[in-house]
């Protein structure tokens, strides 16, 4: 059984993403996938999906979606809300971190984000075609998602599993990445930078510029000087999401999920895996700092993050139906079960 969702309005910056496209970097294909993999896992968990199911990543203005066929359970994760318009019924505010089941002709209008990233998961995952082992949209190569593009009006999104009309929904506390400096490991070309610049990088604030997309984010701050002008260029070698490159102008660039697979700028540092999802929420004008850790500390941070996420998932509870809403529309209401 399956459901179908139609995109009534694609919004701005929204795309289908899953856990990523692995095993093809050697031929120049980016990993892609959700910028915030933890947020995608949260949304998927709220609708009963596995962590790798494809969902909608929301980056600026959310899409408007209509169920064309079937029952579809959905859940939002992130700093965003939605408005649900039932057929013949009143509009209903839909908060994040709570699932809700949509029926045929229900319309969900997802709002705008103050910044960063949000995620909408649907029961069974979005069943768009697999390309190179993933459903993730990689726009530069025009693969994944729907024709390799962000969502546009008229797209039909198949969902692989019907939700059940059992009136039980699920809720959880909002996931938080925490704050503080972004943790990094010393980069493979750290010796290309003057010693004073290495200290400056770790002891200065950098501002996020408006030059930010799924490929990377440019920062502005104290100039990081290379040991010689020639040291600003290297023979291209491998880069990954979280790599921090510094070109000749001395301003860092943090690479994100859609980054290239090799690069010719020296790498001063790499963001540790535990903190890479935080990069999805950087906003223009935001001030950030870095701190150095070693490989053991980076591994420990990842283990601690995974343990914290497992505890979050165990905290998912039922959301109780709202009696007044159920009286008017048996599939529309819920309250939080505290």
mmCIF file of N, CA and C in Angstrom, residues 196-302:
data_model
loop_
_atom_site.group_PDB
_atom_site.id
_atom_site.type_symbol
_atom_site.label_atom_id
_atom_site.label_comp_id
_atom_site.label_asym_id
_atom_site.label_seq_id
_atom_site.Cartn_x
_atom_site.Cartn_y
_atom_site.Cartn_z
ATOM 1 N N UNK A 196 51.057 32.008 14.289
ATOM 2 C CA UNK A 196 50.147 33.003 14.864
ATOM 3 C C UNK A 196 48.732 32.839 14.308
ATOM 4 N N UNK A 197 48.629 32.438 13.054
ATOM 5 C CA UNK A 197 47.312 32.258 12.446
ATOM 6 C C UNK A 197 46.593 31.041 13.022
ATOM 7 N N UNK A 198 47.342 29.990 13.333
ATOM 8 C CA UNK A 198 46.723 28.827 13.970
ATOM 9 C C UNK A 198 46.130 29.208 15.320
ATOM 10 N N UNK A 199 46.863 30.009 16.080
ATOM 11 C CA UNK A 199 46.352 30.482 17.367
ATOM 12 C C UNK A 199 45.154 31.400 17.161
ATOM 13 N N UNK A 200 45.245 32.249 16.159
ATOM 14 C CA UNK A 200 44.167 33.188 15.871
ATOM 15 C C UNK A 200 42.881 32.445 15.518
ATOM 16 N N UNK A 201 43.011 31.390 14.739
ATOM 17 C CA UNK A 201 41.849 30.605 14.327
ATOM 18 C C UNK A 201 41.099 30.044 15.534
ATOM 19 N N UNK A 202 41.840 29.599 16.538
ATOM 20 C CA UNK A 202 41.225 28.961 17.702
ATOM 21 C C UNK A 202 40.838 29.942 18.798
ATOM 22 N N UNK A 203 41.231 31.183 18.669
ATOM 23 C CA UNK A 203 40.978 32.150 19.741
ATOM 24 C C UNK A 203 40.226 33.388 19.266
ATOM 25 N N UNK A 204 39.591 33.292 18.108
ATOM 26 C CA UNK A 204 38.869 34.435 17.548
ATOM 27 C C UNK A 204 37.453 34.022 17.167
ATOM 28 N N UNK A 205 36.579 35.015 17.107
ATOM 29 C CA UNK A 205 35.217 34.797 16.619
ATOM 30 C C UNK A 205 35.177 35.025 15.111
ATOM 31 N N UNK A 206 34.434 34.184 14.422
ATOM 32 C CA UNK A 206 34.225 34.336 12.983
ATOM 33 C C UNK A 206 32.731 34.499 12.721
ATOM 34 N N UNK A 207 32.424 35.335 11.753
ATOM 35 C CA UNK A 207 31.031 35.619 11.425
ATOM 36 C C UNK A 207 30.615 34.854 10.176
ATOM 37 N N UNK A 208 29.412 34.283 10.225
ATOM 38 C CA UNK A 208 28.853 33.593 9.067
ATOM 39 C C UNK A 208 28.402 34.636 8.047
ATOM 40 N N UNK A 209 28.868 34.506 6.819
ATOM 41 C CA UNK A 209 28.498 35.451 5.760
ATOM 42 C C UNK A 209 27.223 34.973 5.055
ATOM 43 N N UNK A 210 26.619 35.811 4.215
ATOM 44 C CA UNK A 210 25.455 35.363 3.434
ATOM 45 C C UNK A 210 25.794 34.314 2.376
ATOM 46 N N UNK A 211 27.084 34.063 2.142
ATOM 47 C CA UNK A 211 27.485 33.058 1.153
ATOM 48 C C UNK A 211 27.421 31.670 1.788
ATOM 49 N N UNK A 212 26.212 31.130 1.812
ATOM 50 C CA UNK A 212 25.978 29.842 2.458
ATOM 51 C C UNK A 212 24.950 29.063 1.646
ATOM 52 N N UNK A 213 25.247 27.795 1.392
ATOM 53 C CA UNK A 213 24.312 26.897 0.722
ATOM 54 C C UNK A 213 24.633 25.479 1.167
ATOM 55 N N UNK A 214 24.081 24.489 0.486
ATOM 56 C CA UNK A 214 24.320 23.107 0.894
ATOM 57 C C UNK A 214 25.744 22.654 0.604
ATOM 58 N N UNK A 215 26.490 23.410 -0.172
ATOM 59 C CA UNK A 215 27.873 23.044 -0.481
ATOM 60 C C UNK A 215 28.842 23.537 0.588
ATOM 61 N N UNK A 216 28.576 24.696 1.166
ATOM 62 C CA UNK A 216 29.497 25.216 2.164
ATOM 63 C C UNK A 216 29.077 26.573 2.676
ATOM 64 N N UNK A 217 29.864 27.085 3.619
ATOM 65 C CA UNK A 217 29.597 28.391 4.214
ATOM 66 C C UNK A 217 30.913 29.145 4.353
ATOM 67 N N UNK A 218 30.916 30.386 3.890
ATOM 68 C CA UNK A 218 32.094 31.239 4.021
ATOM 69 C C UNK A 218 31.996 32.034 5.317
ATOM 70 N N UNK A 219 33.141 32.161 5.989
ATOM 71 C CA UNK A 219 33.226 32.922 7.229
ATOM 72 C C UNK A 219 34.031 34.192 7.003
ATOM 73 N N UNK A 220 33.831 35.150 7.884
ATOM 74 C CA UNK A 220 34.579 36.407 7.830
ATOM 75 C C UNK A 220 35.131 36.687 9.221
ATOM 76 N N UNK A 221 36.422 36.963 9.283
ATOM 77 C CA UNK A 221 37.040 37.254 10.567
ATOM 78 C C UNK A 221 38.507 37.568 10.400
ATOM 79 N N UNK A 222 39.282 37.426 11.475
ATOM 80 C CA UNK A 222 40.718 37.698 11.377
ATOM 81 C C UNK A 222 41.362 36.882 10.256
ATOM 82 N N UNK A 223 42.195 37.528 9.471
ATOM 83 C CA UNK A 223 42.813 36.870 8.318
ATOM 84 C C UNK A 223 43.818 35.823 8.774
ATOM 85 N N UNK A 224 43.737 34.651 8.175
ATOM 86 C CA UNK A 224 44.658 33.559 8.467
ATOM 87 C C UNK A 224 45.734 33.541 7.393
ATOM 88 N N UNK A 225 46.964 33.808 7.797
ATOM 89 C CA UNK A 225 48.061 33.966 6.845
ATOM 90 C C UNK A 225 48.770 32.638 6.609
ATOM 91 N N UNK A 226 49.042 32.362 5.335
ATOM 92 C CA UNK A 226 49.831 31.191 4.974
ATOM 93 C C UNK A 226 51.311 31.520 5.143
ATOM 94 N N UNK A 227 52.135 30.478 5.260
ATOM 95 C CA UNK A 227 53.565 30.709 5.495
ATOM 96 C C UNK A 227 54.228 31.382 4.297
ATOM 97 N N UNK A 228 53.733 31.088 3.102
ATOM 98 C CA UNK A 228 54.193 31.749 1.874
ATOM 99 C C UNK A 228 52.984 31.905 0.962
ATOM 100 N N UNK A 229 53.038 32.795 -0.019
ATOM 101 C CA UNK A 229 51.917 32.890 -0.964
ATOM 102 C C UNK A 229 51.641 31.568 -1.676
ATOM 103 N N UNK A 230 52.705 30.811 -1.948
ATOM 104 C CA UNK A 230 52.538 29.533 -2.643
ATOM 105 C C UNK A 230 51.801 28.503 -1.775
ATOM 106 N N UNK A 231 51.891 28.656 -0.452
ATOM 107 C CA UNK A 231 51.256 27.691 0.451
ATOM 108 C C UNK A 231 49.738 27.780 0.440
ATOM 109 N N UNK A 232 49.204 28.823 -0.213
ATOM 110 C CA UNK A 232 47.748 28.965 -0.294
ATOM 111 C C UNK A 232 47.128 28.015 -1.310
ATOM 112 N N UNK A 233 47.958 27.336 -2.086
ATOM 113 C CA UNK A 233 47.465 26.364 -3.062
ATOM 114 C C UNK A 233 48.186 25.043 -2.845
ATOM 115 N N UNK A 234 47.452 23.956 -2.972
ATOM 116 C CA UNK A 234 48.038 22.626 -2.849
ATOM 117 C C UNK A 234 47.583 21.785 -4.034
ATOM 118 N N UNK A 235 48.250 20.659 -4.233
ATOM 119 C CA UNK A 235 47.743 19.677 -5.180
ATOM 120 C C UNK A 235 46.419 19.161 -4.617
ATOM 121 N N UNK A 236 45.381 19.195 -5.409
ATOM 122 C CA UNK A 236 44.048 18.837 -4.915
ATOM 123 C C UNK A 236 44.058 17.461 -4.261
ATOM 124 N N UNK A 237 43.473 17.408 -3.072
ATOM 125 C CA UNK A 237 43.299 16.119 -2.402
ATOM 126 C C UNK A 237 41.926 16.085 -1.746
ATOM 127 N N UNK A 238 41.642 14.996 -1.038
ATOM 128 C CA UNK A 238 40.291 14.735 -0.567
ATOM 129 C C UNK A 238 39.781 15.718 0.475
ATOM 130 N N UNK A 239 38.492 16.019 0.384
ATOM 131 C CA UNK A 239 37.798 16.820 1.390
ATOM 132 C C UNK A 239 36.505 16.094 1.756
ATOM 133 N N UNK A 240 35.940 16.465 2.896
ATOM 134 C CA UNK A 240 34.698 15.863 3.377
ATOM 135 C C UNK A 240 33.818 16.953 3.975
ATOM 136 N N UNK A 241 32.530 16.676 4.179
ATOM 137 C CA UNK A 241 31.720 17.622 4.938
ATOM 138 C C UNK A 241 32.357 17.873 6.313
ATOM 139 N N UNK A 242 32.526 19.126 6.655
ATOM 140 C CA UNK A 242 33.210 19.499 7.887
ATOM 141 C C UNK A 242 34.623 19.986 7.672
ATOM 142 N N UNK A 243 35.194 19.731 6.488
ATOM 143 C CA UNK A 243 36.521 20.259 6.166
ATOM 144 C C UNK A 243 36.490 21.784 6.187
ATOM 145 N N UNK A 244 37.545 22.396 6.744
ATOM 146 C CA UNK A 244 37.666 23.853 6.751
ATOM 147 C C UNK A 244 38.863 24.229 5.891
ATOM 148 N N UNK A 245 38.586 24.800 4.727
ATOM 149 C CA UNK A 245 39.618 25.250 3.801
ATOM 150 C C UNK A 245 39.870 26.743 3.992
ATOM 151 N N UNK A 246 41.093 27.157 3.673
ATOM 152 C CA UNK A 246 41.427 28.585 3.729
ATOM 153 C C UNK A 246 42.121 28.973 2.428
ATOM 154 N N UNK A 247 41.433 29.674 1.530
ATOM 155 C CA UNK A 247 42.057 30.129 0.280
ATOM 156 C C UNK A 247 42.990 31.308 0.522
ATOM 157 N N UNK A 248 43.483 31.891 -0.555
ATOM 158 C CA UNK A 248 44.483 32.947 -0.451
ATOM 159 C C UNK A 248 44.036 34.197 0.269
ATOM 160 N N UNK A 249 42.719 34.449 0.351
ATOM 161 C CA UNK A 249 42.261 35.653 1.053
ATOM 162 C C UNK A 249 42.273 35.500 2.564
ATOM 163 N N UNK A 250 42.596 34.281 3.058
ATOM 164 C CA UNK A 250 42.729 34.073 4.494
ATOM 165 C C UNK A 250 41.428 33.910 5.250
ATOM 166 N N UNK A 251 40.302 33.753 4.547
ATOM 167 C CA UNK A 251 39.003 33.602 5.199
ATOM 168 C C UNK A 251 38.519 32.152 5.066
ATOM 169 N N UNK A 252 38.142 31.517 6.185
ATOM 170 C CA UNK A 252 37.801 30.086 6.159
ATOM 171 C C UNK A 252 36.504 29.794 5.408
ATOM 172 N N UNK A 253 36.460 28.596 4.838
ATOM 173 C CA UNK A 253 35.259 28.052 4.205
ATOM 174 C C UNK A 253 35.006 26.682 4.834
ATOM 175 N N UNK A 254 33.810 26.493 5.413
ATOM 176 C CA UNK A 254 33.439 25.186 5.957
ATOM 177 C C UNK A 254 32.614 24.451 4.908
ATOM 178 N N UNK A 255 33.026 23.250 4.554
ATOM 179 C CA UNK A 255 32.305 22.468 3.551
ATOM 180 C C UNK A 255 31.146 21.703 4.191
ATOM 181 N N UNK A 256 30.048 21.607 3.436
ATOM 182 C CA UNK A 256 28.845 20.936 3.915
ATOM 183 C C UNK A 256 28.516 19.729 3.032
ATOM 184 N N UNK A 257 27.306 19.202 3.149
ATOM 185 C CA UNK A 257 26.970 17.890 2.590
ATOM 186 C C UNK A 257 27.156 17.777 1.083
ATOM 187 N N UNK A 258 26.889 18.849 0.341
ATOM 188 C CA UNK A 258 27.013 18.795 -1.119
ATOM 189 C C UNK A 258 28.388 19.236 -1.617
ATOM 190 N N UNK A 259 29.381 19.218 -0.742
ATOM 191 C CA UNK A 259 30.709 19.695 -1.138
ATOM 192 C C UNK A 259 31.350 18.777 -2.177
ATOM 193 N N UNK A 260 32.311 19.349 -2.894
ATOM 194 C CA UNK A 260 33.106 18.586 -3.849
ATOM 195 C C UNK A 260 33.884 17.492 -3.122
ATOM 196 N N UNK A 261 34.486 16.597 -3.866
ATOM 197 C CA UNK A 261 35.215 15.485 -3.250
ATOM 198 C C UNK A 261 36.706 15.753 -3.104
ATOM 199 N N UNK A 262 37.253 16.702 -3.866
ATOM 200 C CA UNK A 262 38.653 17.108 -3.717
ATOM 201 C C UNK A 262 38.716 18.627 -3.765
ATOM 202 N N UNK A 263 39.782 19.182 -3.196
ATOM 203 C CA UNK A 263 39.938 20.631 -3.210
ATOM 204 C C UNK A 263 41.399 21.030 -3.182
ATOM 205 N N UNK A 264 41.681 22.217 -3.704
ATOM 206 C CA UNK A 264 43.061 22.682 -3.831
ATOM 207 C C UNK A 264 43.465 23.766 -2.859
ATOM 208 N N UNK A 265 42.641 24.012 -1.828
ATOM 209 C CA UNK A 265 43.020 24.955 -0.782
ATOM 210 C C UNK A 265 43.487 24.174 0.447
ATOM 211 N N UNK A 266 44.481 24.688 1.177
ATOM 212 C CA UNK A 266 44.937 23.985 2.378
ATOM 213 C C UNK A 266 43.852 23.925 3.444
ATOM 214 N N UNK A 267 43.855 22.829 4.182
ATOM 215 C CA UNK A 267 42.835 22.570 5.194
ATOM 216 C C UNK A 267 43.438 22.813 6.576
ATOM 217 N N UNK A 268 42.924 23.826 7.256
ATOM 218 C CA UNK A 268 43.456 24.177 8.568
ATOM 219 C C UNK A 268 42.890 23.283 9.662
ATOM 220 N N UNK A 269 41.676 22.753 9.456
ATOM 221 C CA UNK A 269 41.019 21.935 10.475
ATOM 222 C C UNK A 269 39.843 21.203 9.855
ATOM 223 N N UNK A 270 39.296 20.256 10.617
ATOM 224 C CA UNK A 270 38.092 19.529 10.218
ATOM 225 C C UNK A 270 37.145 19.473 11.403
ATOM 226 N N UNK A 271 35.891 19.834 11.192
ATOM 227 C CA UNK A 271 34.883 19.750 12.248
ATOM 228 C C UNK A 271 34.644 18.281 12.586
ATOM 229 N N UNK A 272 34.602 17.960 13.872
ATOM 230 C CA UNK A 272 34.415 16.566 14.273
ATOM 231 C C UNK A 272 33.007 16.097 13.914
ATOM 232 N N UNK A 273 32.857 14.775 13.733
ATOM 233 C CA UNK A 273 31.580 14.214 13.284
ATOM 234 C C UNK A 273 30.433 14.575 14.219
ATOM 235 N N UNK A 274 30.701 14.621 15.514
ATOM 236 C CA UNK A 274 29.640 14.925 16.475
ATOM 237 C C UNK A 274 29.063 16.315 16.286
ATOM 238 N N UNK A 275 29.852 17.235 15.734
ATOM 239 C CA UNK A 275 29.405 18.627 15.593
ATOM 240 C C UNK A 275 28.993 19.002 14.175
ATOM 241 N N UNK A 276 29.211 18.120 13.202
ATOM 242 C CA UNK A 276 28.841 18.458 11.819
ATOM 243 C C UNK A 276 27.359 18.822 11.689
ATOM 244 N N UNK A 277 26.416 18.118 12.357
ATOM 245 C CA UNK A 277 25.010 18.527 12.226
ATOM 246 C C UNK A 277 24.734 19.951 12.697
ATOM 247 N N UNK A 278 25.540 20.482 13.595
ATOM 248 C CA UNK A 278 25.340 21.859 14.053
ATOM 249 C C UNK A 278 25.538 22.863 12.921
ATOM 250 N N UNK A 279 26.347 22.490 11.935
ATOM 251 C CA UNK A 279 26.635 23.407 10.829
ATOM 252 C C UNK A 279 25.381 23.709 10.009
ATOM 253 N N UNK A 280 24.396 22.801 10.045
ATOM 254 C CA UNK A 280 23.157 23.007 9.288
ATOM 255 C C UNK A 280 22.371 24.206 9.786
ATOM 256 N N UNK A 281 22.687 24.673 10.979
ATOM 257 C CA UNK A 281 21.886 25.731 11.598
ATOM 258 C C UNK A 281 22.615 27.073 11.651
ATOM 259 N N UNK A 282 23.760 27.164 10.984
ATOM 260 C CA UNK A 282 24.458 28.448 10.916
ATOM 261 C C UNK A 282 23.637 29.438 10.094
ATOM 262 N N UNK A 283 23.606 30.681 10.556
ATOM 263 C CA UNK A 283 22.825 31.726 9.898
ATOM 264 C C UNK A 283 23.708 32.931 9.608
ATOM 265 N N UNK A 284 23.473 33.625 8.492
ATOM 266 C CA UNK A 284 24.250 34.833 8.199
ATOM 267 C C UNK A 284 24.224 35.814 9.367
ATOM 268 N N UNK A 285 25.401 36.326 9.685
ATOM 269 C CA UNK A 285 25.532 37.254 10.797
ATOM 270 C C UNK A 285 25.849 36.599 12.123
ATOM 271 N N UNK A 286 25.689 35.286 12.208
ATOM 272 C CA UNK A 286 25.972 34.572 13.453
ATOM 273 C C UNK A 286 27.468 34.534 13.716
ATOM 274 N N UNK A 287 27.851 34.629 14.970
ATOM 275 C CA UNK A 287 29.254 34.564 15.369
ATOM 276 C C UNK A 287 29.549 33.184 15.938
ATOM 277 N N UNK A 288 30.636 32.562 15.476
ATOM 278 C CA UNK A 288 31.001 31.231 15.960
ATOM 279 C C UNK A 288 32.471 31.204 16.355
ATOM 280 N N UNK A 289 32.805 30.238 17.193
ATOM 281 C CA UNK A 289 34.187 30.011 17.606
ATOM 282 C C UNK A 289 34.524 28.533 17.452
ATOM 283 N N UNK A 290 35.813 28.252 17.428
ATOM 284 C CA UNK A 290 36.293 26.885 17.297
ATOM 285 C C UNK A 290 37.157 26.526 18.499
ATOM 286 N N UNK A 291 37.196 25.234 18.814
ATOM 287 C CA UNK A 291 38.157 24.745 19.805
ATOM 288 C C UNK A 291 38.720 23.419 19.306
ATOM 289 N N UNK A 292 39.976 23.161 19.641
ATOM 290 C CA UNK A 292 40.677 21.977 19.141
ATOM 291 C C UNK A 292 40.504 20.797 20.090
ATOM 292 N N UNK A 293 40.295 19.609 19.513
ATOM 293 C CA UNK A 293 40.279 18.360 20.268
ATOM 294 C C UNK A 293 41.148 17.357 19.520
ATOM 295 N N UNK A 294 41.472 16.248 20.182
ATOM 296 C CA UNK A 294 42.231 15.208 19.494
ATOM 297 C C UNK A 294 41.290 14.104 19.023
ATOM 298 N N UNK A 295 41.841 13.102 18.348
ATOM 299 C CA UNK A 295 41.012 12.050 17.752
ATOM 300 C C UNK A 295 40.248 11.265 18.816
ATOM 301 N N UNK A 296 40.895 11.003 19.951
ATOM 302 C CA UNK A 296 40.214 10.274 21.026
ATOM 303 C C UNK A 296 39.024 11.072 21.546
ATOM 304 N N UNK A 297 39.211 12.357 21.757
ATOM 305 C CA UNK A 297 38.114 13.198 22.241
ATOM 306 C C UNK A 297 36.991 13.288 21.215
ATOM 307 N N UNK A 298 37.354 13.322 19.933
ATOM 308 C CA UNK A 298 36.338 13.375 18.883
ATOM 309 C C UNK A 298 35.493 12.102 18.882
ATOM 310 N N UNK A 299 36.158 10.956 19.029
ATOM 311 C CA UNK A 299 35.425 9.690 19.064
ATOM 312 C C UNK A 299 34.528 9.629 20.294
ATOM 313 N N UNK A 300 35.031 10.066 21.428
ATOM 314 C CA UNK A 300 34.234 10.049 22.647
ATOM 315 C C UNK A 300 33.018 10.962 22.519
ATOM 316 N N UNK A 301 33.201 12.115 21.884
ATOM 317 C CA UNK A 301 32.083 13.042 21.689
ATOM 318 C C UNK A 301 30.995 12.409 20.830
ATOM 319 N N UNK A 302 31.399 11.647 19.814
ATOM 320 C CA UNK A 302 30.419 10.988 18.953
ATOM 321 C C UNK A 302 29.662 9.905 19.717
#
